[in-house]
């Protein structure tokens, strides 16, 4: 049986870094589900669609889109690498808006599951533990205080060479928390069987070590 380790939690808690670190230490593939929502938002935006577009319009664009996620964590949208283009706060906020649409979720969930099929993977993103992979072998809910998450997001944006300031990082985290937690479909929530790791006072390496001990 292939093994899936699913990592859920709010923005900026350290999910990506922890998931990538775990995947490389365990020799598993890394699957970043948020990247699919970001890439879909980029494509829908490029196609001129917005929050109020009709389901059929959104579905038609998605049906014509090819998503490929490589084992090294690169995402290709219609054969073009978008790994950096999808990291801007604008795309993050569009992803959060479009991901609240059923037509988008239903479409991406199948693509994401197919990417994990038959493989050992460490996957991360909202609802990976509750909806996408409810049967995951291990589930973790990584969280941290809002202040710590804002500082981490700021650093992450800078690392991607994205020109930003603390105010923008704050809006990115706070607005997204609100939208992702309050939406009707697959809101940010802790699975009952997920182990909570609060990384506010831990380095990411310490969190990683703690998770490795629990496997
Ligand atoms: O994890 P991230 O910041 O890359 O995610 C971008 C947005 O995509 C986030 O606001 C919520 C959405 N998302 C989702 O709805 N379900 C997932 N499994 C992953 C991300």
PDB file of N, CA, C and O in Angstrom, residues 1-8 19 28-37 69 105 107-141 186-187 189-195:
ATOM      1  N   UNK A   1       0.847  -1.219   0.000  1.00  0.00           N
ATOM      2  CA  UNK A   1       0.000   0.000   0.000  1.00  0.00           C
ATOM      3  C   UNK A   1       0.870   1.253   0.000  1.00  0.00           C
ATOM      4  O   UNK A   1       1.828   1.343   0.764  1.00  0.00           O
ATOM      5  N   UNK A   2       0.523   2.182  -0.844  1.00  0.00           N
ATOM      6  CA  UNK A   2       1.274   3.446  -0.827  1.00  0.00           C
ATOM      7  C   UNK A   2       0.872   4.254   0.409  1.00  0.00           C
ATOM      8  O   UNK A   2      -0.226   4.115   0.936  1.00  0.00           O
ATOM      9  N   UNK A   3       1.809   5.089   0.844  1.00  0.00           N
ATOM     10  CA  UNK A   3       1.571   5.861   2.071  1.00  0.00           C
ATOM     11  C   UNK A   3       1.408   7.337   1.761  1.00  0.00           C
ATOM     12  O   UNK A   3       2.220   7.908   1.021  1.00  0.00           O
ATOM     13  N   UNK A   4       0.386   7.940   2.365  1.00  0.00           N
ATOM     14  CA  UNK A   4       0.182   9.378   2.192  1.00  0.00           C
ATOM     15  C   UNK A   4       0.283  10.061   3.554  1.00  0.00           C
ATOM     16  O   UNK A   4      -0.397   9.659   4.506  1.00  0.00           O
ATOM     17  N   UNK A   5       1.158  11.044   3.626  1.00  0.00           N
ATOM     18  CA  UNK A   5       1.238  11.872   4.833  1.00  0.00           C
ATOM     19  C   UNK A   5       0.627  13.211   4.443  1.00  0.00           C
ATOM     20  O   UNK A   5       1.101  13.863   3.505  1.00  0.00           O
ATOM     21  N   UNK A   6      -0.453  13.606   5.105  1.00  0.00           N
ATOM     22  CA  UNK A   6      -1.157  14.840   4.728  1.00  0.00           C
ATOM     23  C   UNK A   6      -0.953  15.902   5.803  1.00  0.00           C
ATOM     24  O   UNK A   6      -1.067  15.630   7.002  1.00  0.00           O
ATOM     25  N   UNK A   7      -0.621  17.103   5.333  1.00  0.00           N
ATOM     26  CA  UNK A   7      -0.342  18.211   6.247  1.00  0.00           C
ATOM     27  C   UNK A   7      -1.269  19.380   5.933  1.00  0.00           C
ATOM     28  O   UNK A   7      -1.295  19.885   4.814  1.00  0.00           O
ATOM     29  N   UNK A   8      -2.044  19.756   6.921  1.00  0.00           N
ATOM     30  CA  UNK A   8      -3.055  20.786   6.776  1.00  0.00           C
ATOM     31  C   UNK A   8      -2.697  21.947   7.701  1.00  0.00           C
ATOM     32  O   UNK A   8      -1.818  21.806   8.552  1.00  0.00           O
ATOM     33  N   UNK A  19       6.653  19.956   4.749  1.00  0.00           N
ATOM     34  CA  UNK A  19       6.279  18.878   3.821  1.00  0.00           C
ATOM     35  C   UNK A  19       7.441  18.549   2.878  1.00  0.00           C
ATOM     36  O   UNK A  19       7.741  17.381   2.636  1.00  0.00           O
ATOM     37  N   UNK A  28       9.921  10.312  -0.251  1.00  0.00           N
ATOM     38  CA  UNK A  28       8.563  10.337  -0.797  1.00  0.00           C
ATOM     39  C   UNK A  28       8.475  11.480  -1.815  1.00  0.00           C
ATOM     40  O   UNK A  28       9.289  12.398  -1.798  1.00  0.00           O
ATOM     41  N   UNK A  29       7.423  11.466  -2.628  1.00  0.00           N
ATOM     42  CA  UNK A  29       7.198  12.618  -3.500  1.00  0.00           C
ATOM     43  C   UNK A  29       6.481  13.706  -2.713  1.00  0.00           C
ATOM     44  O   UNK A  29       5.744  13.425  -1.762  1.00  0.00           O
ATOM     45  N   UNK A  30       6.711  14.941  -3.131  1.00  0.00           N
ATOM     46  CA  UNK A  30       6.082  16.090  -2.470  1.00  0.00           C
ATOM     47  C   UNK A  30       4.942  16.576  -3.360  1.00  0.00           C
ATOM     48  O   UNK A  30       5.121  16.718  -4.570  1.00  0.00           O
ATOM     49  N   UNK A  31       3.774  16.806  -2.764  1.00  0.00           N
ATOM     50  CA  UNK A  31       2.628  17.252  -3.558  1.00  0.00           C
ATOM     51  C   UNK A  31       1.991  18.474  -2.892  1.00  0.00           C
ATOM     52  O   UNK A  31       1.366  18.358  -1.831  1.00  0.00           O
ATOM     53  N   UNK A  32       2.184  19.620  -3.520  1.00  0.00           N
ATOM     54  CA  UNK A  32       1.694  20.891  -2.979  1.00  0.00           C
ATOM     55  C   UNK A  32       0.325  21.197  -3.600  1.00  0.00           C
ATOM     56  O   UNK A  32       0.239  21.653  -4.729  1.00  0.00           O
ATOM     57  N   UNK A  33      -0.744  20.931  -2.856  1.00  0.00           N
ATOM     58  CA  UNK A  33      -2.090  21.086  -3.450  1.00  0.00           C
ATOM     59  C   UNK A  33      -2.433  22.559  -3.688  1.00  0.00           C
ATOM     60  O   UNK A  33      -3.154  22.881  -4.624  1.00  0.00           O
ATOM     61  N   UNK A  34      -1.907  23.453  -2.853  1.00  0.00           N
ATOM     62  CA  UNK A  34      -2.180  24.890  -3.040  1.00  0.00           C
ATOM     63  C   UNK A  34      -1.692  25.378  -4.393  1.00  0.00           C
ATOM     64  O   UNK A  34      -2.287  26.266  -5.003  1.00  0.00           O
ATOM     65  N   UNK A  35      -0.598  24.765  -4.885  1.00  0.00           N
ATOM     66  CA  UNK A  35      -0.044  25.178  -6.181  1.00  0.00           C
ATOM     67  C   UNK A  35      -1.073  24.966  -7.293  1.00  0.00           C
ATOM     68  O   UNK A  35      -1.144  25.746  -8.244  1.00  0.00           O
ATOM     69  N   UNK A  36      -1.894  23.916  -7.173  1.00  0.00           N
ATOM     70  CA  UNK A  36      -2.920  23.661  -8.193  1.00  0.00           C
ATOM     71  C   UNK A  36      -3.997  24.753  -8.151  1.00  0.00           C
ATOM     72  O   UNK A  36      -4.479  25.205  -9.191  1.00  0.00           O
ATOM     73  N   UNK A  37      -4.375  25.160  -6.925  1.00  0.00           N
ATOM     74  CA  UNK A  37      -5.378  26.221  -6.802  1.00  0.00           C
ATOM     75  C   UNK A  37      -4.819  27.549  -7.311  1.00  0.00           C
ATOM     76  O   UNK A  37      -5.521  28.338  -7.924  1.00  0.00           O
ATOM     77  N   UNK A  69       2.538  18.206 -12.056  1.00  0.00           N
ATOM     78  CA  UNK A  69       3.341  18.520 -10.879  1.00  0.00           C
ATOM     79  C   UNK A  69       4.494  17.540 -10.839  1.00  0.00           C
ATOM     80  O   UNK A  69       4.276  16.335 -10.806  1.00  0.00           O
ATOM     81  N   UNK A 105     -13.139  23.214  -7.081  1.00  0.00           N
ATOM     82  CA  UNK A 105     -12.728  22.157  -6.141  1.00  0.00           C
ATOM     83  C   UNK A 105     -12.973  20.767  -6.728  1.00  0.00           C
ATOM     84  O   UNK A 105     -12.121  19.901  -6.670  1.00  0.00           O
ATOM     85  N   UNK A 107     -13.122  19.880  -9.726  1.00  0.00           N
ATOM     86  CA  UNK A 107     -12.214  19.602 -10.834  1.00  0.00           C
ATOM     87  C   UNK A 107     -10.810  19.255 -10.315  1.00  0.00           C
ATOM     88  O   UNK A 107     -10.220  18.254 -10.701  1.00  0.00           O
ATOM     89  N   UNK A 108     -10.318  20.085  -9.411  1.00  0.00           N
ATOM     90  CA  UNK A 108      -8.930  19.897  -8.961  1.00  0.00           C
ATOM     91  C   UNK A 108      -8.729  18.674  -8.067  1.00  0.00           C
ATOM     92  O   UNK A 108      -7.674  18.045  -8.087  1.00  0.00           O
ATOM     93  N   UNK A 109      -9.756  18.346  -7.313  1.00  0.00           N
ATOM     94  CA  UNK A 109      -9.602  17.232  -6.376  1.00  0.00           C
ATOM     95  C   UNK A 109      -9.235  15.941  -7.124  1.00  0.00           C
ATOM     96  O   UNK A 109      -8.368  15.176  -6.697  1.00  0.00           O
ATOM     97  N   UNK A 110      -9.843  15.730  -8.285  1.00  0.00           N
ATOM     98  CA  UNK A 110      -9.542  14.515  -9.062  1.00  0.00           C
ATOM     99  C   UNK A 110      -8.129  14.550  -9.620  1.00  0.00           C
ATOM    100  O   UNK A 110      -7.432  13.542  -9.634  1.00  0.00           O
ATOM    101  N   UNK A 111      -7.715  15.724 -10.073  1.00  0.00           N
ATOM    102  CA  UNK A 111      -6.366  15.863 -10.628  1.00  0.00           C
ATOM    103  C   UNK A 111      -5.335  15.630  -9.524  1.00  0.00           C
ATOM    104  O   UNK A 111      -4.340  14.925  -9.709  1.00  0.00           O
ATOM    105  N   UNK A 112      -5.590  16.190  -8.359  1.00  0.00           N
ATOM    106  CA  UNK A 112      -4.638  16.048  -7.245  1.00  0.00           C
ATOM    107  C   UNK A 112      -4.561  14.582  -6.795  1.00  0.00           C
ATOM    108  O   UNK A 112      -3.478  14.035  -6.590  1.00  0.00           O
ATOM    109  N   UNK A 113      -5.715  13.932  -6.686  1.00  0.00           N
ATOM    110  CA  UNK A 113      -5.707  12.514  -6.268  1.00  0.00           C
ATOM    111  C   UNK A 113      -4.965  11.662  -7.294  1.00  0.00           C
ATOM    112  O   UNK A 113      -4.216  10.754  -6.933  1.00  0.00           O
ATOM    113  N   UNK A 114      -5.158  11.976  -8.562  1.00  0.00           N
ATOM    114  CA  UNK A 114      -4.492  11.196  -9.620  1.00  0.00           C
ATOM    115  C   UNK A 114      -2.976  11.353  -9.512  1.00  0.00           C
ATOM    116  O   UNK A 114      -2.224  10.401  -9.744  1.00  0.00           O
ATOM    117  N   UNK A 115      -2.524  12.549  -9.137  1.00  0.00           N
ATOM    118  CA  UNK A 115      -1.076  12.792  -8.996  1.00  0.00           C
ATOM    119  C   UNK A 115      -0.476  11.926  -7.889  1.00  0.00           C
ATOM    120  O   UNK A 115       0.707  11.598  -7.923  1.00  0.00           O
ATOM    121  N   UNK A 116      -1.271  11.602  -6.869  1.00  0.00           N
ATOM    122  CA  UNK A 116      -0.748  10.836  -5.731  1.00  0.00           C
ATOM    123  C   UNK A 116      -0.934   9.335  -5.923  1.00  0.00           C
ATOM    124  O   UNK A 116      -0.366   8.546  -5.163  1.00  0.00           O
ATOM    125  N   UNK A 117      -1.694   8.977  -6.940  1.00  0.00           N
ATOM    126  CA  UNK A 117      -2.091   7.575  -7.104  1.00  0.00           C
ATOM    127  C   UNK A 117      -0.894   6.605  -7.115  1.00  0.00           C
ATOM    128  O   UNK A 117       0.033   6.768  -7.919  1.00  0.00           O
ATOM    129  N   UNK A 118      -0.929   5.641  -6.222  1.00  0.00           N
ATOM    130  CA  UNK A 118       0.077   4.582  -6.198  1.00  0.00           C
ATOM    131  C   UNK A 118       1.454   5.015  -5.712  1.00  0.00           C
ATOM    132  O   UNK A 118       2.412   4.254  -5.804  1.00  0.00           O
ATOM    133  N   UNK A 119       1.555   6.246  -5.201  1.00  0.00           N
ATOM    134  CA  UNK A 119       2.885   6.716  -4.775  1.00  0.00           C
ATOM    135  C   UNK A 119       2.912   6.979  -3.268  1.00  0.00           C
ATOM    136  O   UNK A 119       1.866   7.222  -2.664  1.00  0.00           O
ATOM    137  N   UNK A 120       4.122   7.000  -2.721  1.00  0.00           N
ATOM    138  CA  UNK A 120       4.286   7.466  -1.346  1.00  0.00           C
ATOM    139  C   UNK A 120       4.464   8.977  -1.453  1.00  0.00           C
ATOM    140  O   UNK A 120       5.416   9.434  -2.109  1.00  0.00           O
ATOM    141  N   UNK A 121       3.573   9.747  -0.837  1.00  0.00           N
ATOM    142  CA  UNK A 121       3.682  11.202  -0.969  1.00  0.00           C
ATOM    143  C   UNK A 121       3.495  11.915   0.360  1.00  0.00           C
ATOM    144  O   UNK A 121       2.818  11.427   1.260  1.00  0.00           O
ATOM    145  N   UNK A 122       4.145  13.073   0.437  1.00  0.00           N
ATOM    146  CA  UNK A 122       3.841  14.011   1.510  1.00  0.00           C
ATOM    147  C   UNK A 122       3.096  15.136   0.815  1.00  0.00           C
ATOM    148  O   UNK A 122       3.613  15.762  -0.102  1.00  0.00           O
ATOM    149  N   UNK A 123       1.842  15.338   1.209  1.00  0.00           N
ATOM    150  CA  UNK A 123       1.040  16.358   0.551  1.00  0.00           C
ATOM    151  C   UNK A 123       0.631  17.413   1.563  1.00  0.00           C
ATOM    152  O   UNK A 123       0.510  17.121   2.751  1.00  0.00           O
ATOM    153  N   UNK A 124       0.456  18.628   1.090  1.00  0.00           N
ATOM    154  CA  UNK A 124       0.056  19.684   2.019  1.00  0.00           C
ATOM    155  C   UNK A 124      -0.940  20.633   1.389  1.00  0.00           C
ATOM    156  O   UNK A 124      -0.954  20.811   0.180  1.00  0.00           O
ATOM    157  N   UNK A 125      -1.756  21.253   2.261  1.00  0.00           N
ATOM    158  CA  UNK A 125      -2.739  22.234   1.826  1.00  0.00           C
ATOM    159  C   UNK A 125      -4.034  22.083   2.603  1.00  0.00           C
ATOM    160  O   UNK A 125      -4.264  21.053   3.240  1.00  0.00           O
ATOM    161  N   UNK A 126      -4.831  23.150   2.541  1.00  0.00           N
ATOM    162  CA  UNK A 126      -6.128  23.133   3.217  1.00  0.00           C
ATOM    163  C   UNK A 126      -6.933  21.950   2.729  1.00  0.00           C
ATOM    164  O   UNK A 126      -6.995  21.726   1.536  1.00  0.00           O
ATOM    165  N   UNK A 127      -7.525  21.263   3.605  1.00  0.00           N
ATOM    166  CA  UNK A 127      -8.452  20.157   3.356  1.00  0.00           C
ATOM    167  C   UNK A 127      -7.780  18.885   2.838  1.00  0.00           C
ATOM    168  O   UNK A 127      -8.465  17.956   2.455  1.00  0.00           O
ATOM    169  N   UNK A 128      -6.452  18.821   2.859  1.00  0.00           N
ATOM    170  CA  UNK A 128      -5.819  17.565   2.436  1.00  0.00           C
ATOM    171  C   UNK A 128      -6.151  16.456   3.443  1.00  0.00           C
ATOM    172  O   UNK A 128      -6.303  15.304   3.063  1.00  0.00           O
ATOM    173  N   UNK A 129      -6.274  16.833   4.732  1.00  0.00           N
ATOM    174  CA  UNK A 129      -6.540  15.792   5.735  1.00  0.00           C
ATOM    175  C   UNK A 129      -8.033  15.488   5.867  1.00  0.00           C
ATOM    176  O   UNK A 129      -8.408  14.429   6.343  1.00  0.00           O
ATOM    177  N   UNK A 130      -8.870  16.442   5.462  1.00  0.00           N
ATOM    178  CA  UNK A 130     -10.307  16.263   5.688  1.00  0.00           C
ATOM    179  C   UNK A 130     -11.058  15.786   4.447  1.00  0.00           C
ATOM    180  O   UNK A 130     -11.966  14.981   4.545  1.00  0.00           O
ATOM    181  N   UNK A 131     -10.693  16.326   3.285  1.00  0.00           N
ATOM    182  CA  UNK A 131     -11.478  16.043   2.083  1.00  0.00           C
ATOM    183  C   UNK A 131     -10.693  15.290   1.001  1.00  0.00           C
ATOM    184  O   UNK A 131     -11.169  14.310   0.452  1.00  0.00           O
ATOM    185  N   UNK A 132      -9.488  15.779   0.686  1.00  0.00           N
ATOM    186  CA  UNK A 132      -8.783  15.171  -0.455  1.00  0.00           C
ATOM    187  C   UNK A 132      -8.276  13.775  -0.102  1.00  0.00           C
ATOM    188  O   UNK A 132      -8.467  12.836  -0.859  1.00  0.00           O
ATOM    189  N   UNK A 133      -7.618  13.676   1.065  1.00  0.00           N
ATOM    190  CA  UNK A 133      -7.067  12.371   1.457  1.00  0.00           C
ATOM    191  C   UNK A 133      -7.527  12.001   2.871  1.00  0.00           C
ATOM    192  O   UNK A 133      -6.708  11.904   3.798  1.00  0.00           O
ATOM    193  N   UNK A 134      -8.842  11.782   3.044  1.00  0.00           N
ATOM    194  CA  UNK A 134      -9.308  11.459   4.402  1.00  0.00           C
ATOM    195  C   UNK A 134      -8.726  10.145   4.930  1.00  0.00           C
ATOM    196  O   UNK A 134      -8.698   9.924   6.132  1.00  0.00           O
ATOM    197  N   UNK A 135      -8.232   9.278   3.989  1.00  0.00           N
ATOM    198  CA  UNK A 135      -7.668   7.985   4.427  1.00  0.00           C
ATOM    199  C   UNK A 135      -6.147   8.047   4.557  1.00  0.00           C
ATOM    200  O   UNK A 135      -5.501   6.988   4.570  1.00  0.00           O
ATOM    201  N   UNK A 136      -5.583   9.250   4.610  1.00  0.00           N
ATOM    202  CA  UNK A 136      -4.117   9.369   4.671  1.00  0.00           C
ATOM    203  C   UNK A 136      -3.547   8.530   5.821  1.00  0.00           C
ATOM    204  O   UNK A 136      -4.164   8.397   6.875  1.00  0.00           O
ATOM    205  N   UNK A 137      -2.338   8.018   5.592  1.00  0.00           N
ATOM    206  CA  UNK A 137      -1.674   7.166   6.601  1.00  0.00           C
ATOM    207  C   UNK A 137      -1.392   7.958   7.882  1.00  0.00           C
ATOM    208  O   UNK A 137      -1.588   7.487   9.001  1.00  0.00           O
ATOM    209  N   UNK A 138      -0.888   9.206   7.719  1.00  0.00           N
ATOM    210  CA  UNK A 138      -0.648  10.088   8.865  1.00  0.00           C
ATOM    211  C   UNK A 138      -1.168  11.476   8.525  1.00  0.00           C
ATOM    212  O   UNK A 138      -1.050  11.920   7.379  1.00  0.00           O
ATOM    213  N   UNK A 139      -1.734  12.161   9.538  1.00  0.00           N
ATOM    214  CA  UNK A 139      -2.280  13.500   9.314  1.00  0.00           C
ATOM    215  C   UNK A 139      -1.720  14.461  10.364  1.00  0.00           C
ATOM    216  O   UNK A 139      -1.729  14.135  11.564  1.00  0.00           O
ATOM    217  N   UNK A 140      -1.276  15.606   9.906  1.00  0.00           N
ATOM    218  CA  UNK A 140      -0.768  16.627  10.829  1.00  0.00           C
ATOM    219  C   UNK A 140      -1.443  17.953  10.532  1.00  0.00           C
ATOM    220  O   UNK A 140      -1.699  18.283   9.369  1.00  0.00           O
ATOM    221  N   UNK A 141      -1.740  18.684  11.595  1.00  0.00           N
ATOM    222  CA  UNK A 141      -2.297  20.033  11.448  1.00  0.00           C
ATOM    223  C   UNK A 141      -1.250  20.985  12.025  1.00  0.00           C
ATOM    224  O   UNK A 141      -0.993  21.013  13.219  1.00  0.00           O
ATOM    225  N   UNK A 186     -15.364  22.888   2.097  1.00  0.00           N
ATOM    226  CA  UNK A 186     -14.049  22.474   2.577  1.00  0.00           C
ATOM    227  C   UNK A 186     -13.299  23.612   3.271  1.00  0.00           C
ATOM    228  O   UNK A 186     -12.209  23.984   2.869  1.00  0.00           O
ATOM    229  N   UNK A 187     -13.874  24.183   4.329  1.00  0.00           N
ATOM    230  CA  UNK A 187     -13.165  25.264   5.022  1.00  0.00           C
ATOM    231  C   UNK A 187     -11.933  24.727   5.743  1.00  0.00           C
ATOM    232  O   UNK A 187     -11.834  23.515   5.968  1.00  0.00           O
ATOM    233  N   UNK A 189     -10.014  23.420   8.441  1.00  0.00           N
ATOM    234  CA  UNK A 189     -10.482  22.792   9.676  1.00  0.00           C
ATOM    235  C   UNK A 189      -9.533  21.669  10.033  1.00  0.00           C
ATOM    236  O   UNK A 189      -8.904  21.071   9.158  1.00  0.00           O
ATOM    237  N   UNK A 190      -9.449  21.392  11.333  1.00  0.00           N
ATOM    238  CA  UNK A 190      -8.572  20.301  11.766  1.00  0.00           C
ATOM    239  C   UNK A 190      -9.344  18.985  11.715  1.00  0.00           C
ATOM    240  O   UNK A 190     -10.451  18.893  12.223  1.00  0.00           O
ATOM    241  N   UNK A 191      -8.747  17.980  11.081  1.00  0.00           N
ATOM    242  CA  UNK A 191      -9.391  16.662  11.064  1.00  0.00           C
ATOM    243  C   UNK A 191      -9.341  16.107  12.482  1.00  0.00           C
ATOM    244  O   UNK A 191      -8.371  16.353  13.202  1.00  0.00           O
ATOM    245  N   UNK A 192     -10.352  15.361  12.887  1.00  0.00           N
ATOM    246  CA  UNK A 192     -10.373  14.847  14.268  1.00  0.00           C
ATOM    247  C   UNK A 192      -9.154  13.983  14.566  1.00  0.00           C
ATOM    248  O   UNK A 192      -8.663  13.971  15.691  1.00  0.00           O
ATOM    249  N   UNK A 193      -8.671  13.267  13.537  1.00  0.00           N
ATOM    250  CA  UNK A 193      -7.541  12.368  13.780  1.00  0.00           C
ATOM    251  C   UNK A 193      -6.191  12.979  13.387  1.00  0.00           C
ATOM    252  O   UNK A 193      -5.206  12.263  13.244  1.00  0.00           O
ATOM    253  N   UNK A 194      -6.146  14.309  13.222  1.00  0.00           N
ATOM    254  CA  UNK A 194      -4.861  14.948  12.879  1.00  0.00           C
ATOM    255  C   UNK A 194      -4.114  15.321  14.162  1.00  0.00           C
ATOM    256  O   UNK A 194      -4.727  15.738  15.149  1.00  0.00           O
ATOM    257  N   UNK A 195      -2.793  15.186  14.131  1.00  0.00           N
ATOM    258  CA  UNK A 195      -1.966  15.586  15.276  1.00  0.00           C
ATOM    259  C   UNK A 195      -1.609  17.057  15.106  1.00  0.00           C
ATOM    260  O   UNK A 195      -1.129  17.458  14.034  1.00  0.00           O
TER     261      UNK A 195
END
